[in-house]
mmCIF file of C-alpha atoms in Angstrom:
data_model
loop_
_atom_site.group_PDB
_atom_site.id
_atom_site.type_symbol
_atom_site.label_atom_id
_atom_site.label_comp_id
_atom_site.label_asym_id
_atom_site.label_seq_id
_atom_site.Cartn_x
_atom_site.Cartn_y
_atom_site.Cartn_z
ATOM 1 C CA UNK A 1 -148.143 200.343 119.786
ATOM 2 C CA UNK A 2 -145.818 197.484 120.423
ATOM 3 C CA UNK A 3 -142.052 197.818 120.349
ATOM 4 C CA UNK A 4 -141.773 195.974 117.029
ATOM 5 C CA UNK A 5 -144.006 198.451 115.177
ATOM 6 C CA UNK A 6 -142.130 201.308 116.781
ATOM 7 C CA UNK A 7 -138.856 199.902 115.458
ATOM 8 C CA UNK A 8 -140.218 199.819 111.910
ATOM 9 C CA UNK A 9 -141.413 203.413 112.195
ATOM 10 C CA UNK A 10 -138.053 204.540 113.583
ATOM 11 C CA UNK A 11 -136.247 202.922 110.646
ATOM 12 C CA UNK A 12 -138.626 204.649 108.243
ATOM 13 C CA UNK A 13 -138.209 208.028 109.899
ATOM 14 C CA UNK A 14 -134.424 207.754 109.897
ATOM 15 C CA UNK A 15 -134.142 206.797 106.217
ATOM 16 C CA UNK A 16 -136.740 209.423 105.319
ATOM 17 C CA UNK A 17 -134.761 212.084 107.177
ATOM 18 C CA UNK A 18 -131.481 211.062 105.564
ATOM 19 C CA UNK A 19 -132.878 211.161 102.032
ATOM 20 C CA UNK A 20 -134.893 214.322 102.678
ATOM 21 C CA UNK A 21 -131.885 216.132 104.158
ATOM 22 C CA UNK A 22 -129.611 215.051 101.316
ATOM 23 C CA UNK A 23 -132.034 216.517 98.803
ATOM 24 C CA UNK A 24 -132.554 219.650 100.910
ATOM 25 C CA UNK A 25 -128.783 220.185 100.758
ATOM 26 C CA UNK A 26 -128.839 219.617 97.000
ATOM 27 C CA UNK A 27 -131.687 222.137 96.652
ATOM 28 C CA UNK A 28 -129.702 224.677 98.698
ATOM 29 C CA UNK A 29 -126.679 224.139 96.434
ATOM 30 C CA UNK A 30 -128.811 224.740 93.351
ATOM 31 C CA UNK A 31 -130.425 227.819 94.942
ATOM 32 C CA UNK A 32 -127.034 229.348 95.734
ATOM 33 C CA UNK A 33 -125.635 228.611 92.267
ATOM 34 C CA UNK A 34 -123.213 225.911 93.450
ATOM 35 C CA UNK A 35 -125.144 222.898 92.109
ATOM 36 C CA UNK A 36 -123.435 222.698 88.723
ATOM 37 C CA UNK A 37 -119.942 223.078 90.198
ATOM 38 C CA UNK A 38 -120.563 220.361 92.796
ATOM 39 C CA UNK A 39 -122.047 218.017 90.195
ATOM 40 C CA UNK A 40 -119.116 218.628 87.824
ATOM 41 C CA UNK A 41 -116.655 217.939 90.656
ATOM 42 C CA UNK A 42 -118.380 214.699 91.678
ATOM 43 C CA UNK A 43 -118.435 213.489 88.082
ATOM 44 C CA UNK A 44 -114.740 214.398 87.748
ATOM 45 C CA UNK A 45 -113.962 212.327 90.869
ATOM 46 C CA UNK A 46 -115.628 209.348 89.204
ATOM 47 C CA UNK A 47 -113.797 209.999 85.913
ATOM 48 C CA UNK A 48 -117.093 210.716 84.127
ATOM 49 C CA UNK A 49 -117.692 213.507 81.656
ATOM 50 C CA UNK A 50 -120.760 215.454 82.843
ATOM 51 C CA UNK A 51 -123.681 215.140 80.457
ATOM 52 C CA UNK A 52 -126.282 217.117 82.431
ATOM 53 C CA UNK A 53 -126.832 220.774 83.139
ATOM 54 C CA UNK A 54 -128.442 221.992 86.361
ATOM 55 C CA UNK A 55 -131.635 223.952 85.743
ATOM 56 C CA UNK A 56 -132.439 227.260 87.483
ATOM 57 C CA UNK A 57 -133.787 226.913 91.022
ATOM 58 C CA UNK A 58 -137.555 226.474 91.394
ATOM 59 C CA UNK A 59 -138.789 226.512 95.015
ATOM 60 C CA UNK A 60 -141.918 224.451 94.250
ATOM 61 C CA UNK A 61 -139.933 221.728 92.505
ATOM 62 C CA UNK A 62 -137.346 221.732 95.303
ATOM 63 C CA UNK A 63 -140.076 221.280 97.925
ATOM 64 C CA UNK A 64 -141.637 218.454 95.924
ATOM 65 C CA UNK A 65 -138.209 216.793 95.532
ATOM 66 C CA UNK A 66 -137.578 216.931 99.277
ATOM 67 C CA UNK A 67 -141.053 215.668 100.224
ATOM 68 C CA UNK A 68 -141.038 212.916 97.595
ATOM 69 C CA UNK A 69 -137.619 211.556 98.559
ATOM 70 C CA UNK A 70 -138.411 211.758 102.278
ATOM 71 C CA UNK A 71 -141.649 209.834 101.695
ATOM 72 C CA UNK A 72 -139.911 207.217 99.561
ATOM 73 C CA UNK A 73 -137.218 206.899 102.234
ATOM 74 C CA UNK A 74 -139.821 206.486 104.981
ATOM 75 C CA UNK A 75 -141.695 203.743 103.124
ATOM 76 C CA UNK A 76 -138.463 201.995 102.109
ATOM 77 C CA UNK A 77 -137.096 202.146 105.664
ATOM 78 C CA UNK A 78 -140.310 200.713 107.133
ATOM 79 C CA UNK A 79 -140.463 197.907 104.570
ATOM 80 C CA UNK A 80 -136.764 197.081 104.954
ATOM 81 C CA UNK A 81 -137.219 196.885 108.713
ATOM 82 C CA UNK A 82 -140.231 194.582 108.340
ATOM 83 C CA UNK A 83 -138.370 192.285 105.948
ATOM 84 C CA UNK A 84 -135.292 192.327 108.182
ATOM 85 C CA UNK A 85 -137.474 191.228 111.084
ATOM 86 C CA UNK A 86 -139.023 188.442 109.019
ATOM 87 C CA UNK A 87 -135.588 187.131 108.034
ATOM 88 C CA UNK A 88 -134.194 187.252 111.556
ATOM 89 C CA UNK A 89 -134.313 184.113 113.679
ATOM 90 C CA UNK A 90 -137.163 183.981 116.175
ATOM 91 C CA UNK A 91 -136.285 185.108 119.678
#
């Protein structure tokens, strides 16, 4: 594989990891019972009245959330890297 393709994959992996880890942390907060308190605090910081209630933890849904967001992040990172390369001046 050439260096250019490797760069696109690296961008995809990094964004996939970031989004997957963020949602893994969220799932851990929900599992430990801290999800609602964190969400209420973040809404308070933004001067928003919370309108949602955190549901009880479901391991299957949490796993799907993490895998789905990591996959979306990977695809988005790869595509963003490709488009960035297309918009960059030729070397």
